[in-house]
One Martini backbone bead per residue (centre of mass of N, CA, C, O) as a GRO file, in nm:
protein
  266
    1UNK     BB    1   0.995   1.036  -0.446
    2UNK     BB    2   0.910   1.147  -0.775
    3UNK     BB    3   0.999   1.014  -1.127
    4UNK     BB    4   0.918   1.088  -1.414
    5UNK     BB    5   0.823   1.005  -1.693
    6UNK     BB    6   0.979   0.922  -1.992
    7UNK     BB    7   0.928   0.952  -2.350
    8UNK     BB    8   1.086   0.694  -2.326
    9UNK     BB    9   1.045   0.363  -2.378
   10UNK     BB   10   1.296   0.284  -2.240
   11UNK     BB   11   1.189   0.370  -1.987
   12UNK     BB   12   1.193   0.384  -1.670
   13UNK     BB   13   0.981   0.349  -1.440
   14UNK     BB   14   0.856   0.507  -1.169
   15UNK     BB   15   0.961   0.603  -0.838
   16UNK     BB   16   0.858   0.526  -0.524
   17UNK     BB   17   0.907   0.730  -0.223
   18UNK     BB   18   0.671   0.691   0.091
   19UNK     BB   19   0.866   0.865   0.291
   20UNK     BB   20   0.847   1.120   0.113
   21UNK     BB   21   0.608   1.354   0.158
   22UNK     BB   22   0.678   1.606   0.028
   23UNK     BB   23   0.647   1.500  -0.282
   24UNK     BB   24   0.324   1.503  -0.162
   25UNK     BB   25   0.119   1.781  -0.175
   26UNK     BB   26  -0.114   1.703  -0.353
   27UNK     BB   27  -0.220   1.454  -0.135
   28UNK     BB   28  -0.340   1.596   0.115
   29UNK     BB   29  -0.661   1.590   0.059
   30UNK     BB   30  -0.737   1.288  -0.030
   31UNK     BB   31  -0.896   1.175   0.236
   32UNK     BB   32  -1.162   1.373   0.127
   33UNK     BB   33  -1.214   1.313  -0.162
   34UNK     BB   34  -1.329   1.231  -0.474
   35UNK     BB   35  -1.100   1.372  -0.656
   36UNK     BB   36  -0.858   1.327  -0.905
   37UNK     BB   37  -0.601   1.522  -1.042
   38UNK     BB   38  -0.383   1.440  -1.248
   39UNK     BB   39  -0.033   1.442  -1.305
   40UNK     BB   40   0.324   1.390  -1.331
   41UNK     BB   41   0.411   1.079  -1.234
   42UNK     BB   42   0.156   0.937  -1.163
   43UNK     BB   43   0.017   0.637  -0.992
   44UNK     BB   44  -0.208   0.454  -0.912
   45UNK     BB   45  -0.084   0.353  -0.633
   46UNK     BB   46   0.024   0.651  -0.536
   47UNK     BB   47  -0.313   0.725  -0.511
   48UNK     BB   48  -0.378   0.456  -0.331
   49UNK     BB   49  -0.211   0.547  -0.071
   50UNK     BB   50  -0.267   0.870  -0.048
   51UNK     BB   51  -0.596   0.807  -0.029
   52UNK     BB   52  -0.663   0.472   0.111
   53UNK     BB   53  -0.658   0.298  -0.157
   54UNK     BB   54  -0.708   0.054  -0.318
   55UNK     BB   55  -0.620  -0.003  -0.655
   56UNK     BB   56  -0.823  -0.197  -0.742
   57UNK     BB   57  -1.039  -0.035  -0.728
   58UNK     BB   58  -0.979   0.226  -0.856
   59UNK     BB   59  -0.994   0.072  -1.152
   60UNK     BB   60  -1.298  -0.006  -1.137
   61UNK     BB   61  -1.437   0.280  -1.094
   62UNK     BB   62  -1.265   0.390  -1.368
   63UNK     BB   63  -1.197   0.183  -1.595
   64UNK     BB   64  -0.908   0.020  -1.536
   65UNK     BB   65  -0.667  -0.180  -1.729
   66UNK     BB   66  -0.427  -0.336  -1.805
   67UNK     BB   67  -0.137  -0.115  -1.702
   68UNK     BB   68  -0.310   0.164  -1.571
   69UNK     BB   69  -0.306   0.413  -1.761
   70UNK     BB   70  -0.229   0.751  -1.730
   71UNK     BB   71  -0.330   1.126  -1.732
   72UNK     BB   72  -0.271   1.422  -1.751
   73UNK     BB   73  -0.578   1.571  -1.666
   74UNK     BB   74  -0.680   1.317  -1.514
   75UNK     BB   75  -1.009   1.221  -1.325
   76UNK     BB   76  -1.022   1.031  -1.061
   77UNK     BB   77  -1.209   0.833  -0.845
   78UNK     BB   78  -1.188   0.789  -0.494
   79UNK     BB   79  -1.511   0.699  -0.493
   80UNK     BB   80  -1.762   0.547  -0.482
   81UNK     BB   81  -2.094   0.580  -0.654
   82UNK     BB   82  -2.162   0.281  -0.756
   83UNK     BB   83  -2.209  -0.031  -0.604
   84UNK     BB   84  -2.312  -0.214  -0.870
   85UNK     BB   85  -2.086  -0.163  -0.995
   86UNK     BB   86  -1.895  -0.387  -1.199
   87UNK     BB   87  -1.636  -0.474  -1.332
   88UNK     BB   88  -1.602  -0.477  -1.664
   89UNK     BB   89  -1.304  -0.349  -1.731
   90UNK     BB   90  -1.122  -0.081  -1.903
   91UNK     BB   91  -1.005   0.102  -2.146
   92UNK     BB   92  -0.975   0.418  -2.174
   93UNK     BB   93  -1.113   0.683  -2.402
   94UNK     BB   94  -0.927   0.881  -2.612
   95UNK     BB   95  -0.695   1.104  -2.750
   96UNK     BB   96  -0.520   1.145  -2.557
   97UNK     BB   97  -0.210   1.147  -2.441
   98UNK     BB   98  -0.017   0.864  -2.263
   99UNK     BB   99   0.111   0.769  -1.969
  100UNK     BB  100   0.264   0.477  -1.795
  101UNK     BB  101   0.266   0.633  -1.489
  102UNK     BB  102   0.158   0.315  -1.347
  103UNK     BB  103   0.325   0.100  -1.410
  104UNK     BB  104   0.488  -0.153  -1.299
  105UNK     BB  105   0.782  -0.103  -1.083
  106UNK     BB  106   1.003  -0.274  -1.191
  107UNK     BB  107   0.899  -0.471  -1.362
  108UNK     BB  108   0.699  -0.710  -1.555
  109UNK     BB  109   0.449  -0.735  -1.721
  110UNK     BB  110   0.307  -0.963  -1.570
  111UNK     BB  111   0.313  -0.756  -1.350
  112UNK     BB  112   0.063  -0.608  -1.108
  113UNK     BB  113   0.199  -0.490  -0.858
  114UNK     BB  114   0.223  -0.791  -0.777
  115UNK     BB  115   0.342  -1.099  -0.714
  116UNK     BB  116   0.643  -1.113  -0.660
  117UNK     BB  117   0.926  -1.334  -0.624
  118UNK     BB  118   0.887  -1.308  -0.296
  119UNK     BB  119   0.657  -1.427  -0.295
  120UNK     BB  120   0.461  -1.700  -0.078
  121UNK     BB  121   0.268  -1.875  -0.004
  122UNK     BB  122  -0.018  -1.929   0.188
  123UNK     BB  123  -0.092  -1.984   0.419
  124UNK     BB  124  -0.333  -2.163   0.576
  125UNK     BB  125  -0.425  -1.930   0.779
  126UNK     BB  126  -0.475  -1.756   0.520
  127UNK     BB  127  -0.708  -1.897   0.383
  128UNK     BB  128  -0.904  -1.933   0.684
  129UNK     BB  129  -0.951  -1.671   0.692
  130UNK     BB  130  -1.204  -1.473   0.760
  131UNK     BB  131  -1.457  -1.256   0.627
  132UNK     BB  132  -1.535  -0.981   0.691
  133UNK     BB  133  -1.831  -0.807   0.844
  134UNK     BB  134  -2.013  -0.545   0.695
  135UNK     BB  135  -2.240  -0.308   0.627
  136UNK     BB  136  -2.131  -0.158   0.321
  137UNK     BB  137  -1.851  -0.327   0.368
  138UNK     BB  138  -1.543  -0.545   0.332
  139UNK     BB  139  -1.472  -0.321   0.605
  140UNK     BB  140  -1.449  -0.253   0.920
  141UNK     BB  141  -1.530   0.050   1.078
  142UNK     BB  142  -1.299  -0.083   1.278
  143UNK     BB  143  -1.107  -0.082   1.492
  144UNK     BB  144  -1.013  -0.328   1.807
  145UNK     BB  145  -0.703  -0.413   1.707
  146UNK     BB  146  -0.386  -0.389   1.826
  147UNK     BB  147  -0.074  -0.530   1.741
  148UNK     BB  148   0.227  -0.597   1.713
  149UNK     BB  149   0.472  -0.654   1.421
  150UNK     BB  150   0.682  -0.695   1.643
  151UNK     BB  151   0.988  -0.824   1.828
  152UNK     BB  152   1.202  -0.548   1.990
  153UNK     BB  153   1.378  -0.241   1.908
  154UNK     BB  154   1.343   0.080   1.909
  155UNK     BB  155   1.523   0.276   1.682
  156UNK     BB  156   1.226   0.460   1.571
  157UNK     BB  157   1.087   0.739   1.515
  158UNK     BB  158   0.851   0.913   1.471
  159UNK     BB  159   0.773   1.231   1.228
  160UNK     BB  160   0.672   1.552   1.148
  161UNK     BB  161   0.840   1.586   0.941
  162UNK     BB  162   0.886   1.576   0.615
  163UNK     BB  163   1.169   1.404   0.672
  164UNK     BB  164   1.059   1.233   0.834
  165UNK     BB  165   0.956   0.963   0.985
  166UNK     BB  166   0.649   0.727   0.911
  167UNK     BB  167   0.737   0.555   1.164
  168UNK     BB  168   0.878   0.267   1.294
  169UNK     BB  169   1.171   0.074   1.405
  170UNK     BB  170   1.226  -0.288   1.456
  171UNK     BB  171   1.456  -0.466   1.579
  172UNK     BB  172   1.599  -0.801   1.460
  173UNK     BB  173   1.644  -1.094   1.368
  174UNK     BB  174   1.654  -1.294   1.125
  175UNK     BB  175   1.357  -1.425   1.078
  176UNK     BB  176   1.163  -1.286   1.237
  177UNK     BB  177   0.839  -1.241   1.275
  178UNK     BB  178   0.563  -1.078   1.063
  179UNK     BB  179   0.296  -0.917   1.208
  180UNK     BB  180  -0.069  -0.854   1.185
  181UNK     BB  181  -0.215  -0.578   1.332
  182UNK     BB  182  -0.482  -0.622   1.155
  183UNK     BB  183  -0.757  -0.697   1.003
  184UNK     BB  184  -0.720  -0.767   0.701
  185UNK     BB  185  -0.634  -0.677   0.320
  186UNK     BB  186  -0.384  -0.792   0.094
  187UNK     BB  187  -0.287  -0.501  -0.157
  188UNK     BB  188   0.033  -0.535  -0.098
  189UNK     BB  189   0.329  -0.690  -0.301
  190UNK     BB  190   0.661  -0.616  -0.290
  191UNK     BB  191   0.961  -0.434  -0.437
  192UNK     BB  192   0.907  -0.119  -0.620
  193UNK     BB  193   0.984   0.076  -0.361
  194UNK     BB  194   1.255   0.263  -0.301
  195UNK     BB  195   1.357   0.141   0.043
  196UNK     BB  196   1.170  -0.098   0.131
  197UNK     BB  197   1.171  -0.359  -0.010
  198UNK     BB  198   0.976  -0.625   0.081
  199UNK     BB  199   0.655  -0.543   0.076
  200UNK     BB  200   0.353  -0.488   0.277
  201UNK     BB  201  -0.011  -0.424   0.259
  202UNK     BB  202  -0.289  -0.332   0.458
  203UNK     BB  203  -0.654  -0.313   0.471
  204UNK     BB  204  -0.876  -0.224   0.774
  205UNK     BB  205  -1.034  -0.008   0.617
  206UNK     BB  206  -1.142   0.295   0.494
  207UNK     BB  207  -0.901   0.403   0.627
  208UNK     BB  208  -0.671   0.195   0.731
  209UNK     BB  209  -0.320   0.156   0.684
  210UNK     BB  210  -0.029  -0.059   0.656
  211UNK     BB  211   0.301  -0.129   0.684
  212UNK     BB  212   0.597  -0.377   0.567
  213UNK     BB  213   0.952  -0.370   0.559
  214UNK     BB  214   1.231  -0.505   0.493
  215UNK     BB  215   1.161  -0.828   0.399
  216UNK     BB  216   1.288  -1.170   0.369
  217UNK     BB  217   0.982  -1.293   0.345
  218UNK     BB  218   0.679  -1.358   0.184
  219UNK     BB  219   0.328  -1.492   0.342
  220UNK     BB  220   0.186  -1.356   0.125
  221UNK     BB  221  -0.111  -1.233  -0.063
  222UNK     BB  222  -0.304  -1.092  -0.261
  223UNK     BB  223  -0.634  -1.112  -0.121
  224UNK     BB  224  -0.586  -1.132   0.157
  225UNK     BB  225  -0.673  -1.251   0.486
  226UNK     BB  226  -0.616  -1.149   0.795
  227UNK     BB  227  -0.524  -1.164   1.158
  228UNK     BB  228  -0.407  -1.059   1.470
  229UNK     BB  229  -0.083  -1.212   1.447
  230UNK     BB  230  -0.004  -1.315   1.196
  231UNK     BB  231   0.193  -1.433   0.989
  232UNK     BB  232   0.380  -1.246   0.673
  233UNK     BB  233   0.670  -1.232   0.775
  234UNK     BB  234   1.010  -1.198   0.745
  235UNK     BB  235   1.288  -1.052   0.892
  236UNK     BB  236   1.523  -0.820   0.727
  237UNK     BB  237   1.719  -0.598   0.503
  238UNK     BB  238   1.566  -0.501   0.244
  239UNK     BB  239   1.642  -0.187   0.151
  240UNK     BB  240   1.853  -0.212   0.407
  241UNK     BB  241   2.169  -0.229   0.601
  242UNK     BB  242   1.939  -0.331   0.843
  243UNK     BB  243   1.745  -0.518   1.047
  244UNK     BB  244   1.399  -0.493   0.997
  245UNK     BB  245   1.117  -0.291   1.090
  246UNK     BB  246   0.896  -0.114   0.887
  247UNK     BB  247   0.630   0.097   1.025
  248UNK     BB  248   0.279   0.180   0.933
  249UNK     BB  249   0.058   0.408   0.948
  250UNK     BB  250  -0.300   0.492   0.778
  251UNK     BB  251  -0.492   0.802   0.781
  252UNK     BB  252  -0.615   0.877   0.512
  253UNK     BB  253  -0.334   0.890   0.348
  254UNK     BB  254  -0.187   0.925   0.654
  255UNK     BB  255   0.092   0.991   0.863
  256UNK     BB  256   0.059   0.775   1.179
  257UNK     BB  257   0.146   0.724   1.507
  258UNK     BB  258   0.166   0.408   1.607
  259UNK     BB  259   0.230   0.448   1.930
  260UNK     BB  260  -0.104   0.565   1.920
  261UNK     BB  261  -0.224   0.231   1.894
  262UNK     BB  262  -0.077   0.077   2.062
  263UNK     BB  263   0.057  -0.140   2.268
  264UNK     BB  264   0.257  -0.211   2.498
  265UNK     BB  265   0.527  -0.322   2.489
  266UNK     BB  266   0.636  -0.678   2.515
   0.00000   0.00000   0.00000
């Protein structure tokens, strides 16, 4: 669900609920798209969630700085075209009127989509883990490895209706560890999705990203680079009323079912 931004300023920022994709339909083929017209509602994050791509790319790529404000009927690229140019980011120009329909849900200003209070120092071996190498991206062409990111019991299951499950839920005892199922690196941590609780996001390819809700403790931060089987987080409850991970994955996003790419359950 998709909560349109309110013309008052002191309206809360709109809430973006992940797992409902019925209510992007308008997101159906950005997975392949090179280019996307802005909607009212639309957020960086939620255009970069469901088309596969790091928001701070977008944001890179777009020429927009914090607080990353667009507006509708506004077309934002969503493939590099030029490799070359880099930073120097600025805020979009033009005399149309702005809606901040993508500034951090939920947070205070100073938080940019990340680094939310529940965020904890990066492990040791997450300072350590090497950056992925592959010509022409900062990420490897493919998956060559999945690994189960937690073990418990599957109590939820992928589903292809419009309102099922996304991703599939592994239930087990509070502070269980949640592993990265794959190589990749963390885009996004924070609370600001409401019904994720505690999120982690990892892009592993230009194609595939994963997600990790309703931890008790994230022990990443974004733009670590993880290995598979690192500990990202503790298993917990947030966002939810029983202890649990919701895990899910995505390509170009799109959600595919996990248990089409993991191993047998250990």
């Amino acid at each position: 669900m998709l909560l349109s931004a309110c013309s008052s300023r002191n309206a809360p920022a709109p809430v973006v609920t992940l797992s409902e994709a019925k209510s992007f339909k308008q997101f159906k083929e950005l997975g392949n798209a090179a280019e996307y017209q802005v909607e009212k509602g639309d957020t960086l994050f939620s255009i970069a969630w469901y088309s596969g791509n790091d928001y701070k790319d977008l944001a890179r790529i777009n020429k927009l700085s914090a607080p990353y404000a667009i507006y509708p009927g506004q077309v934002l690229k969503l493939k590099e075209s030029n490799k070359s140019v880099r930073k120097n980011v600025t805020k979009p120009t033009g005399k149309t009127s702005k809606i901040k329909a993508n500034q951090p849900v939920d947070r205070p200003k100073k938080q940019a989509y990340g680094e939310s209070k529940t965020v904890q120092k990066s492990t040791t071996d997450t300072q350590k883990s090497p950056k992925p190498v592959s010509s022409g991206s900062d990420f490897p062409p493919q998956v060559t490895e999945w690994i189960w990111p937690a073990k418990g019991k599957v109590i939820g299951q992928f589903s292809l209706s419009e309102q099922g499950n996304k991703g599939i839920d592994i239930a087990n005892s509070p502070g269980t560890p949640i592993l990265a199922s794959a190589v990749g690196k963390v885009v996004y941590t924070g609370n600001a999705l409401r019904g994720f609780g505690n999120l982690i996001i990892i892009k592993h390819t230009d194609a595939y990203l994963t997600a990790y809700a309703h931890n008790r403790k994230i022990l990443v931060k974004e733009q670590d680079w993880v290995r598979p089987g690192q500990q990202i987080a503790e298993m917990g409850s947030s966002g939810t009323s029983q202890t649990m991970l919701h895990f899910e994955i995505r390509y170009k996003g799109k959600s595919v079912d996990p248990l089409r790419f993991l191993p047998n359950q250990p």
